[in-house]
mmCIF file of C-alpha atoms (C1' of nucleotides) in Angstrom:
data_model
loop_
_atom_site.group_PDB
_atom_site.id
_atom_site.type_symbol
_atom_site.label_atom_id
_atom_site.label_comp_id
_atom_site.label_asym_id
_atom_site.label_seq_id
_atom_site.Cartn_x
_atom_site.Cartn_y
_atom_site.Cartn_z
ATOM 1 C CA UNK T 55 -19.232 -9.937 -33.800
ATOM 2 C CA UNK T 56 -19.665 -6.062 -34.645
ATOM 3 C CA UNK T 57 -20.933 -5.007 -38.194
ATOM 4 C CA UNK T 58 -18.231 -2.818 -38.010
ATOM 5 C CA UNK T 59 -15.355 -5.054 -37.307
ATOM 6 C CA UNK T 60 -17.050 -7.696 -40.071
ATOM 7 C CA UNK T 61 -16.714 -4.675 -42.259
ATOM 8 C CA UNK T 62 -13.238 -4.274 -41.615
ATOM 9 C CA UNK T 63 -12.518 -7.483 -41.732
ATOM 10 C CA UNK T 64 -14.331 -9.150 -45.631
ATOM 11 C CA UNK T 65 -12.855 -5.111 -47.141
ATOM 12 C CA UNK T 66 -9.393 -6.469 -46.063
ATOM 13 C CA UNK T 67 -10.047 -10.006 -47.736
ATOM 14 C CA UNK T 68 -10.270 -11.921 -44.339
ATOM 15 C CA UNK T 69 -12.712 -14.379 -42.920
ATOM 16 C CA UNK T 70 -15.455 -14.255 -40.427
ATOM 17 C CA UNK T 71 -14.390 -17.350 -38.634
ATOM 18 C CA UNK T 72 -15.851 -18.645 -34.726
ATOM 19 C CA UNK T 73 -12.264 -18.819 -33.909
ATOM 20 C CA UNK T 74 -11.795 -14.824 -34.953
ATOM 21 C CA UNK T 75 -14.967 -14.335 -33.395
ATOM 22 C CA UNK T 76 -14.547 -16.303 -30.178
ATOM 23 C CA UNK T 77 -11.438 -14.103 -29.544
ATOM 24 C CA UNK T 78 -12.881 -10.669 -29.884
ATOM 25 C CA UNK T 79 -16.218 -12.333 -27.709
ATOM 26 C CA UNK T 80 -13.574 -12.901 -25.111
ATOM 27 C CA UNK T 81 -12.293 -9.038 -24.536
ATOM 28 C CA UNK T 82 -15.235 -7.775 -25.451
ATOM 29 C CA UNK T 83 -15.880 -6.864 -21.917
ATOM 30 C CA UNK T 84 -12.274 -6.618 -20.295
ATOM 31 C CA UNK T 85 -8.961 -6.907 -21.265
ATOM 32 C CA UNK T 86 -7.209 -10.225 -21.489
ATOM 33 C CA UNK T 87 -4.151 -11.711 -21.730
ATOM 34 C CA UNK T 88 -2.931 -14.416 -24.566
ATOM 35 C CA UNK T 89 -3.466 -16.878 -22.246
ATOM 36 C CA UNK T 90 -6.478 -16.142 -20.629
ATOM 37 C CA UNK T 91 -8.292 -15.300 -23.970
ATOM 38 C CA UNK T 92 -7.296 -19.226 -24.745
ATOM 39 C CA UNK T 93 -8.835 -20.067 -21.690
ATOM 40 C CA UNK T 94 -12.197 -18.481 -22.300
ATOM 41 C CA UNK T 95 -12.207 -19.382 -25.616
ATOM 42 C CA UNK T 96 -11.582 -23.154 -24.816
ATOM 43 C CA UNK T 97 -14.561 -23.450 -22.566
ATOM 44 C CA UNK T 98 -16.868 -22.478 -25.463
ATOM 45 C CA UNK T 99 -17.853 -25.428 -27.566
ATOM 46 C CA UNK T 100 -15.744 -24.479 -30.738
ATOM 47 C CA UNK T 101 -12.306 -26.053 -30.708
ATOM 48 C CA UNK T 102 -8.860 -23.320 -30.797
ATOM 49 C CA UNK T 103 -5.521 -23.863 -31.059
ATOM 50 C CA UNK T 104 -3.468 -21.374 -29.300
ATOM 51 C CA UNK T 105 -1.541 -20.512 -32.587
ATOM 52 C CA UNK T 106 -5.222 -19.340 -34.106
ATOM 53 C CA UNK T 107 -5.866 -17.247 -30.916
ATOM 54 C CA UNK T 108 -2.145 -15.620 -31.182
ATOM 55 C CA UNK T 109 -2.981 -15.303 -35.175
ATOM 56 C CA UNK T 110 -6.431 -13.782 -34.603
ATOM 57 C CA UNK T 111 -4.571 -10.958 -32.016
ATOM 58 C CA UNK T 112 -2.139 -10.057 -34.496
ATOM 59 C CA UNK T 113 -4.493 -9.753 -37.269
ATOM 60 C CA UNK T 114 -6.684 -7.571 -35.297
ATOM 61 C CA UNK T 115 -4.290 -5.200 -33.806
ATOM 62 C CA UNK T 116 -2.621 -4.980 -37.470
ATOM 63 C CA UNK T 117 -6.861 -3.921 -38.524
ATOM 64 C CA UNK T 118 -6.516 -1.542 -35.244
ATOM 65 C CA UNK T 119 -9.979 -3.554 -34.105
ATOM 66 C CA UNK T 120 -7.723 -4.211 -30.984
ATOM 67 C CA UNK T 121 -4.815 -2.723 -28.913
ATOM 68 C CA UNK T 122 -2.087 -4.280 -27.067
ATOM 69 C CA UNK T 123 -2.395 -2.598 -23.353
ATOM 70 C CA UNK T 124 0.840 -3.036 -20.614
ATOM 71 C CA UNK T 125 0.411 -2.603 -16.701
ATOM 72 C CA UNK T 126 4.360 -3.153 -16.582
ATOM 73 C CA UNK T 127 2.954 -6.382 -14.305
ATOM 74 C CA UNK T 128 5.031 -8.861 -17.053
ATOM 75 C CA UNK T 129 1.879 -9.445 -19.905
ATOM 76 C CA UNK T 130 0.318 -7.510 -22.395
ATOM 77 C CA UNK T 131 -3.488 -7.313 -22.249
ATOM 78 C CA UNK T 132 -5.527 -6.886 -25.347
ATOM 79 C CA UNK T 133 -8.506 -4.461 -25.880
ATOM 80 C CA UNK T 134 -11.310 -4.078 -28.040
ATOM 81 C CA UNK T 135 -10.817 -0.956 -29.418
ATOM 82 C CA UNK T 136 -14.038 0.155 -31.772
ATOM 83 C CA UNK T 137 -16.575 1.818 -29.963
ATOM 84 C CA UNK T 138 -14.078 3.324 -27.242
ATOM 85 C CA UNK T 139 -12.698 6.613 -27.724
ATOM 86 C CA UNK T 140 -9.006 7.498 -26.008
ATOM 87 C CA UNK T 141 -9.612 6.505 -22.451
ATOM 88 C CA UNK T 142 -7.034 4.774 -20.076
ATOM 89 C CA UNK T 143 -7.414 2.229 -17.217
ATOM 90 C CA UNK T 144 -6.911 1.539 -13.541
ATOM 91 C CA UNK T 145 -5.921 -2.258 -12.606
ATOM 92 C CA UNK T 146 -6.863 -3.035 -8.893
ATOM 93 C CA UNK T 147 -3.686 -5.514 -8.112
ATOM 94 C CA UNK T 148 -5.480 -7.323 -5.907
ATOM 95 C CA UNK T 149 -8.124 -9.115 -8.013
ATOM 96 C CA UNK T 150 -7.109 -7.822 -11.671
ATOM 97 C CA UNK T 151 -10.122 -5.817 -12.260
ATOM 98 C CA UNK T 152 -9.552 -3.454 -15.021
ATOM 99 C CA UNK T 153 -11.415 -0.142 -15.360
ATOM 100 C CA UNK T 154 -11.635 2.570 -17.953
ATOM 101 C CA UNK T 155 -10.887 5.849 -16.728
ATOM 102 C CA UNK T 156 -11.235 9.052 -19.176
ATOM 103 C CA UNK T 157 -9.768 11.627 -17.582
ATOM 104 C CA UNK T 158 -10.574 15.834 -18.708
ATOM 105 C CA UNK T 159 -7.833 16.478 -21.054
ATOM 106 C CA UNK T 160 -5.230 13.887 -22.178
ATOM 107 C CA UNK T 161 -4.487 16.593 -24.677
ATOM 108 C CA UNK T 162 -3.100 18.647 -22.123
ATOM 109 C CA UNK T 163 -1.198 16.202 -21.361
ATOM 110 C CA UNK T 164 0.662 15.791 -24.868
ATOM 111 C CA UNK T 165 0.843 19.270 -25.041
ATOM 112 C CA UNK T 166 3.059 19.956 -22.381
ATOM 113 C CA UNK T 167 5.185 16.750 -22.816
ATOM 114 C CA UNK T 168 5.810 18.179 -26.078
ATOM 115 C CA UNK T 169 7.086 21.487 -24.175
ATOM 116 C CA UNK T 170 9.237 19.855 -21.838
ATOM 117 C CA UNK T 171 10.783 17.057 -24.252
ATOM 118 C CA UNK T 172 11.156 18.916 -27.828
ATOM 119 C CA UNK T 173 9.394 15.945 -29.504
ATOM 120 C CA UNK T 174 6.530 15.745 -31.949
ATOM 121 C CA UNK T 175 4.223 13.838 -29.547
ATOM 122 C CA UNK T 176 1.393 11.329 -31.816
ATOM 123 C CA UNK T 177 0.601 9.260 -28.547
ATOM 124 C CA UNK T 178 0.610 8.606 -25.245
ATOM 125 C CA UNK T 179 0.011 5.165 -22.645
ATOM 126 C CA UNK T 180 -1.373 6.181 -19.205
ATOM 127 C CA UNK T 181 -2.275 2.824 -16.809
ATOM 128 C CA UNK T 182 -3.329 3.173 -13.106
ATOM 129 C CA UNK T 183 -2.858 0.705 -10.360
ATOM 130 C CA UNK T 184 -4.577 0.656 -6.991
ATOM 131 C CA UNK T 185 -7.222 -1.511 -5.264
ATOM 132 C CA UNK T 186 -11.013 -1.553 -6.335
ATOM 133 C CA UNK T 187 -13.670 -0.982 -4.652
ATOM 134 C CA UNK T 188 -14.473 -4.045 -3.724
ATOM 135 C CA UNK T 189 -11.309 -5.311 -3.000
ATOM 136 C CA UNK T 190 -10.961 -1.683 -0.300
ATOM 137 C CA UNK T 191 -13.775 -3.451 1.233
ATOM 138 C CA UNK T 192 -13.069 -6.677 1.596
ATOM 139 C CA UNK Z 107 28.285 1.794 -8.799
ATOM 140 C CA UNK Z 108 26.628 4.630 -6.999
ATOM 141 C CA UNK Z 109 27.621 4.108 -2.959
ATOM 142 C CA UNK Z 110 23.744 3.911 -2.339
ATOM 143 C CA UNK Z 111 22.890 1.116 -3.887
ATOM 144 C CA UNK Z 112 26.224 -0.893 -2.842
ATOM 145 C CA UNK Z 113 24.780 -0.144 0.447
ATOM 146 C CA UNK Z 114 21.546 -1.496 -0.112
ATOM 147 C CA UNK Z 115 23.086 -4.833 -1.848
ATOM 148 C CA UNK Z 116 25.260 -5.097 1.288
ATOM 149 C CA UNK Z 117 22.530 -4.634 3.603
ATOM 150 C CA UNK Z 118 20.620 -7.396 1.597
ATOM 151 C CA UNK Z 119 23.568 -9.699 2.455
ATOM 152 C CA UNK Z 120 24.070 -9.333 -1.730
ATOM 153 C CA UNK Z 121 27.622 -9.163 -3.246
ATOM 154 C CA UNK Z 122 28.924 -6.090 -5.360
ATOM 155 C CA UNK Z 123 30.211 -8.031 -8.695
ATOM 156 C CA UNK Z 124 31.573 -6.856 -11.837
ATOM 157 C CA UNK Z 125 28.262 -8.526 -13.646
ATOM 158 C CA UNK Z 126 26.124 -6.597 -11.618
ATOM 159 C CA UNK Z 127 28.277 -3.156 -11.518
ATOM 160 C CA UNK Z 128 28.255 -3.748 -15.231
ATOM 161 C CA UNK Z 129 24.194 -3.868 -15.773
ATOM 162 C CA UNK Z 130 23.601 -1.255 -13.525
ATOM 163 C CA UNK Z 131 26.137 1.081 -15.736
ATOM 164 C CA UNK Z 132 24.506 0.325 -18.818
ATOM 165 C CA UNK Z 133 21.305 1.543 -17.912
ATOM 166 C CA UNK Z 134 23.016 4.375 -15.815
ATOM 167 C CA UNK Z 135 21.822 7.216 -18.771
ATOM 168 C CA UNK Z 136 19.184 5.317 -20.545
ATOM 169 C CA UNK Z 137 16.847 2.306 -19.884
ATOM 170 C CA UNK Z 138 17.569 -0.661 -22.128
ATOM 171 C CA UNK Z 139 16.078 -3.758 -22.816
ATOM 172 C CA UNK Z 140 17.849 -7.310 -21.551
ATOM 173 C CA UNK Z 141 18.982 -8.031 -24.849
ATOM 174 C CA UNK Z 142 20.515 -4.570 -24.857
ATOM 175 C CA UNK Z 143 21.911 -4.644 -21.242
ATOM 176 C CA UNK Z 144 23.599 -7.713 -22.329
ATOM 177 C CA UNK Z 145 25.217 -6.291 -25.644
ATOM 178 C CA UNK Z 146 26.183 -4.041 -23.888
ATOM 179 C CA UNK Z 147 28.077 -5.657 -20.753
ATOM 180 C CA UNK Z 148 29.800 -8.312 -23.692
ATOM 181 C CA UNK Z 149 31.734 -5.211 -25.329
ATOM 182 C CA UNK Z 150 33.183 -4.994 -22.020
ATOM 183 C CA UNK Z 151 36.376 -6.799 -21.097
ATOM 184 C CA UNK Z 152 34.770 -8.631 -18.117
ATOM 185 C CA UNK Z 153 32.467 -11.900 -19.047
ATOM 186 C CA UNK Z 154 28.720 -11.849 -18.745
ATOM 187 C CA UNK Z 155 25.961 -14.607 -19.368
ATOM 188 C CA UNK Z 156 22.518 -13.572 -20.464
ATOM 189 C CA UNK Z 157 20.947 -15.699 -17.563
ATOM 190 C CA UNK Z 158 23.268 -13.477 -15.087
ATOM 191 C CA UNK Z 159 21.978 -10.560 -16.225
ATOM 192 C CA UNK Z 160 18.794 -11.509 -15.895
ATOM 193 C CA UNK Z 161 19.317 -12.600 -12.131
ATOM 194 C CA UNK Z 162 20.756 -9.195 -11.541
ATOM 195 C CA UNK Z 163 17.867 -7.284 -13.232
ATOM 196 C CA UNK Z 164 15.275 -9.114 -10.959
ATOM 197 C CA UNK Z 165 17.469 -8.804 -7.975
ATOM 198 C CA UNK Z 166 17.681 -5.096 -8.998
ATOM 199 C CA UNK Z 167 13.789 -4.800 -9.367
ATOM 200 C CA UNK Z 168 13.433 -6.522 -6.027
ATOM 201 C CA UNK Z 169 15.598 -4.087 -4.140
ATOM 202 C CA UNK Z 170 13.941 -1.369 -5.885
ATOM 203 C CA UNK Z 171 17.207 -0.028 -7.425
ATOM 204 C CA UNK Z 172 16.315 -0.751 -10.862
ATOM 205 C CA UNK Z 173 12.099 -0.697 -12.730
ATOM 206 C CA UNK Z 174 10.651 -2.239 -15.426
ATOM 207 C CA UNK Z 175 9.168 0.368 -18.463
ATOM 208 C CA UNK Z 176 6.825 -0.383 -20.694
ATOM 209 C CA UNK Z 177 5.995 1.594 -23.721
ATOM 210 C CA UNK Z 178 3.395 -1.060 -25.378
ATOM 211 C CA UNK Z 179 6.203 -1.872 -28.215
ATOM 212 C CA UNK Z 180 6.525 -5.215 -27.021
ATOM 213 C CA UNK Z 181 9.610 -5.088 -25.192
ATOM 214 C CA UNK Z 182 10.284 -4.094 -21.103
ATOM 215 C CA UNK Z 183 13.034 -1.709 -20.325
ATOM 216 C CA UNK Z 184 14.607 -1.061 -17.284
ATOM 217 C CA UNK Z 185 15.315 1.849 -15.861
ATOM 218 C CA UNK Z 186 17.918 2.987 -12.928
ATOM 219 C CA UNK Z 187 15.487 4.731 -9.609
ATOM 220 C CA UNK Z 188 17.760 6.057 -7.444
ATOM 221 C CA UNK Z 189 18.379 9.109 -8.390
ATOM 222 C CA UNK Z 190 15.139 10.127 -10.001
ATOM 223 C CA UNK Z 191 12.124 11.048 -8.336
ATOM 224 C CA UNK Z 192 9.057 10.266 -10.237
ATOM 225 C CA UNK Z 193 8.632 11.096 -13.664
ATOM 226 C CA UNK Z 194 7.679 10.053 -16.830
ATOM 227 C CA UNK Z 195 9.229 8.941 -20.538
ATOM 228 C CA UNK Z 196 8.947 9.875 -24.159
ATOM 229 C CA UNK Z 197 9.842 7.241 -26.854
ATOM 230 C CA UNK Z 198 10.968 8.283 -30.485
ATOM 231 C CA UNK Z 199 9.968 6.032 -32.446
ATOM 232 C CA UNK Z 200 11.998 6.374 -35.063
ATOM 233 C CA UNK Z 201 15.546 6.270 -33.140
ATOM 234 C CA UNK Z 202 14.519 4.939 -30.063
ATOM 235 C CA UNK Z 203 15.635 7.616 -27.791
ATOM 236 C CA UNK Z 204 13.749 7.856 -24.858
ATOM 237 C CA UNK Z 205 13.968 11.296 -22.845
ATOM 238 C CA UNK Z 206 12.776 11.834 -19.546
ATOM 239 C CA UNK Z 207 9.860 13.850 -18.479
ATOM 240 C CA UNK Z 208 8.506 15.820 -15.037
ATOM 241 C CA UNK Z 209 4.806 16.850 -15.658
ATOM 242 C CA UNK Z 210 3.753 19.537 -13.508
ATOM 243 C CA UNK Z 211 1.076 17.748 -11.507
ATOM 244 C CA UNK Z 212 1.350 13.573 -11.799
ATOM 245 C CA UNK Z 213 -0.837 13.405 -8.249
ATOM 246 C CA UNK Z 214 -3.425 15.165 -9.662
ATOM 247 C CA UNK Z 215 -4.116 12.675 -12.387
ATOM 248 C CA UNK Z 216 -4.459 10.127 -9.595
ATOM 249 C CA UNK Z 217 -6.300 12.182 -7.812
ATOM 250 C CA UNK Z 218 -8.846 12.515 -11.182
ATOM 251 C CA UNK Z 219 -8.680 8.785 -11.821
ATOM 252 C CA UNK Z 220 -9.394 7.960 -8.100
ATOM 253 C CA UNK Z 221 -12.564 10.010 -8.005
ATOM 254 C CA UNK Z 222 -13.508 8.185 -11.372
ATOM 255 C CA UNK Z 223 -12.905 4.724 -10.944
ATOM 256 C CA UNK Z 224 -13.273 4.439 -7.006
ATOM 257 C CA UNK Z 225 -10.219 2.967 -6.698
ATOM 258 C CA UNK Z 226 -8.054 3.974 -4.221
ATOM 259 C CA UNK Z 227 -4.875 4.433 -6.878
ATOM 260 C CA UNK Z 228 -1.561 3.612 -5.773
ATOM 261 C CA UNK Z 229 0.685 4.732 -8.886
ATOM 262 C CA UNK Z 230 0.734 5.313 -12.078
ATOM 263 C CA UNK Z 231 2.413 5.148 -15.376
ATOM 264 C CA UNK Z 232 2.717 7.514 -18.192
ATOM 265 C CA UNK Z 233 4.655 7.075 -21.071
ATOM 266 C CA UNK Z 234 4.436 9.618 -24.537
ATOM 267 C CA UNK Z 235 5.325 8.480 -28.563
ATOM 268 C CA UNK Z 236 6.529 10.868 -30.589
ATOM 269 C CA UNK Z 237 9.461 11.949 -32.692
ATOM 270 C CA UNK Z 238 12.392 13.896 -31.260
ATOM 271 C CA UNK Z 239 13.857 16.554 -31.999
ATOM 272 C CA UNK Z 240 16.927 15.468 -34.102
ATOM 273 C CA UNK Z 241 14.488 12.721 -36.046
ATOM 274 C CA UNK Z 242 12.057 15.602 -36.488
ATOM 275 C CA UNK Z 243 14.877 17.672 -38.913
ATOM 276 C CA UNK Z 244 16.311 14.538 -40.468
ATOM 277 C "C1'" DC V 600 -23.687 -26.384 -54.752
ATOM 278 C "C1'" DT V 601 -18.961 -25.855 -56.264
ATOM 279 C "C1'" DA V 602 -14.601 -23.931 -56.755
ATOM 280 C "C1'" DT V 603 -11.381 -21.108 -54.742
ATOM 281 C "C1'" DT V 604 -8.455 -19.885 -51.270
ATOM 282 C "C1'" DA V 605 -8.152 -18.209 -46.416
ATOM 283 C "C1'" DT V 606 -7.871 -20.351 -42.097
ATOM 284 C "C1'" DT V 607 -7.345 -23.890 -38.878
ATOM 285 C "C1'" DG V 608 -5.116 -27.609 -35.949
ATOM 286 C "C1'" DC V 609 -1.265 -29.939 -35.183
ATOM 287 C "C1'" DA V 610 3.448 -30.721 -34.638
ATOM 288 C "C1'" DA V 611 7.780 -29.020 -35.008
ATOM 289 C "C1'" DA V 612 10.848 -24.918 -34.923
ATOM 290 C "C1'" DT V 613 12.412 -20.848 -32.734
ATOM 291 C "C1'" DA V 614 12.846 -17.440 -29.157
ATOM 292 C "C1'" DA V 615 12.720 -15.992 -24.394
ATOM 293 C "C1'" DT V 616 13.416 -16.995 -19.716
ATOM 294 C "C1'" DT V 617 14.568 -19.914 -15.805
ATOM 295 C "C1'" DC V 618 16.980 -23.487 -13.257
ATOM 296 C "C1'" DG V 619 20.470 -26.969 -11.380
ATOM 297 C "C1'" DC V 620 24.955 -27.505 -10.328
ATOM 298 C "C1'" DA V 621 29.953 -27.457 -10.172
ATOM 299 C "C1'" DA V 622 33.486 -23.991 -10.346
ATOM 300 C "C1'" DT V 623 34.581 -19.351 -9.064
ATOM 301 C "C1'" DT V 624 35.010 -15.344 -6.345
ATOM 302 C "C1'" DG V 625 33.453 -11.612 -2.964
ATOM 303 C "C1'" DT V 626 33.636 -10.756 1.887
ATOM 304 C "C1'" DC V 627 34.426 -11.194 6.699
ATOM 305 C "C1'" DA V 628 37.177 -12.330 10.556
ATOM 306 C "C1'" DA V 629 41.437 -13.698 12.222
ATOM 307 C "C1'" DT H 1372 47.010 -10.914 4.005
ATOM 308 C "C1'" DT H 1373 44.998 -15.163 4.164
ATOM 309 C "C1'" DG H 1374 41.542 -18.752 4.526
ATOM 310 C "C1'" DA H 1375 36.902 -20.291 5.039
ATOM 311 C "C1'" DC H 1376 32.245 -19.704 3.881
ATOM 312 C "C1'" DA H 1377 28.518 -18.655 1.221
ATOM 313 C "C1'" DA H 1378 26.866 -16.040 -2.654
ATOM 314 C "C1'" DT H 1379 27.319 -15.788 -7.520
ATOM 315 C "C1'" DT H 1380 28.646 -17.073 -11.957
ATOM 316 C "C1'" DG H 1381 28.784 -19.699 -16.483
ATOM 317 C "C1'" DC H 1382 27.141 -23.332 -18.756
ATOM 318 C "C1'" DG H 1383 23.942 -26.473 -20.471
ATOM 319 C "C1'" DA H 1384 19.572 -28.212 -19.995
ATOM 320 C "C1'" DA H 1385 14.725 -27.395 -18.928
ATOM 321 C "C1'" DT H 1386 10.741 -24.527 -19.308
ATOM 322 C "C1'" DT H 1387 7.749 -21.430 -21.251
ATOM 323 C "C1'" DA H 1388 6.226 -18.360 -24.901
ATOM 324 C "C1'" DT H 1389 5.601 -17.497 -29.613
ATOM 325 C "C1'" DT H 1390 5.944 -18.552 -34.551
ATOM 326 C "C1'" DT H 1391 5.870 -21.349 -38.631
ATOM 327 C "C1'" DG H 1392 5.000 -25.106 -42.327
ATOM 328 C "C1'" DC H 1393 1.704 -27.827 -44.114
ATOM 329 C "C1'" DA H 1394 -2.179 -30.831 -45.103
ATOM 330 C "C1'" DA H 1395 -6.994 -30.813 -43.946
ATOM 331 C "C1'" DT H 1396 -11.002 -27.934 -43.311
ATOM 332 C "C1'" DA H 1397 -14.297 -24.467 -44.054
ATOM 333 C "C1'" DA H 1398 -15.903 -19.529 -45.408
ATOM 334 C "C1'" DT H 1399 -17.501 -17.145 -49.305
ATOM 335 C "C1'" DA H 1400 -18.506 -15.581 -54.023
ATOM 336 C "C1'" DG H 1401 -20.789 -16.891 -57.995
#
DNA sequence: CTATTATTGCAAATAATTCGCAATTGTCAA
DNA sequence: TTGACAATTGCGAATTATTTGCAATAATAG
């Protein structure tokens, strides 16, 4: 596991457990649903419960080490979130791939959503869907 | 219900019932949540079951009539399409009011993402946090 | 190495969603 | 308008997803 997130983790009183770290090995690549996360996790030689995998994900997105991320396709995907800065993602719905995508000026974005709407805007969710490369070519 | 979409139902060889007229009104100004939807439809004088109204909002999703949005709060709402053409939502998160939005240029973030990723992108979606306007001066 | 206490696995509880089926009710054609 | 037919509903039961209580286990500070 990260320095960091060990950091974060003994300041708040928690544990450095396989389990905790078996979870955050799982995403630490791409994001992954509940169930798939279990999945990984099971075919490693230390033994999790789904309950500890579902405790683990809430713990960490309450620590803000991950983020809960929604395609609208029905499950939430979680994300390792410390080295990234703001980025968003493209999901090929063909094979699932997930990319990062960090487009010129979210900012902007805000900013003129802010015009239009009257609100105070603190965030925004942007997801893409399409078909990979791969999958184009296939 | 709006003579398009009986139409459409019709065409499907689907009935036009009260249950359904019902859950297509209460989304008609605002997207709600199924547990919403059905609050809503049970103030009503005609009887609803939850399980009918989720038949109707899959049907609805299937026929394109009604979509699923997701702002990462854990909870899908769906939204009437009909009438809109594309656009995009703000949540306040302090009274739940979501607003709609029309950014100037949403094909031009695709546009951006596809040249990134490689992907060839097939939609997007795009959903802002924030406070509004009467929470703001509260 | 030991004591302390957070964390885990398990099983049971709860919540969310779906399904089977008999009763009901839209809809079409006469 | 009425009757027949098939789609739809309500209900309860079945799944599936998520959470919780608790005794056993294990991480960590000293």
């Amino acid at each position: 596991m990260d320095e960091n997130n060990k950091k974060i983790l003994k300041e708040g009183g928690y544990r450095i457990t396989p389990q905790r770290t078996q979870v955050l090995c799982a995403i630490s690549t791409n994001p992954q649903s509940v169930e798939e996360i279990y999945e990984t996790v099971s075919q490693g030689t230390i033994k999790t419960d789904l309950a500890s995998v579902y405790r683990a994900l809430t713990l960490f997105v309450k620590l803000k080490l991950v983020q809960a991320v929604n395609f609208g396709d029905g499950k939430d995907r979680y994300e390792i979130l410390n080295t990234h800065k703001h980025h968003h993602h493209a999901l090929c719905t063909r094979c699932g791939k997930i990319t990062d995508v960090e487009l010129q000026d979210g900012k902007k974005l805000e900013r003129e959503a802010s015009k239009k709407t009257n609100y105070r805007i603190t965030g925004h969710s942007l997801e893409f869907f399409g078909i990979c490369h791969n999958c184009c070519n296939a």
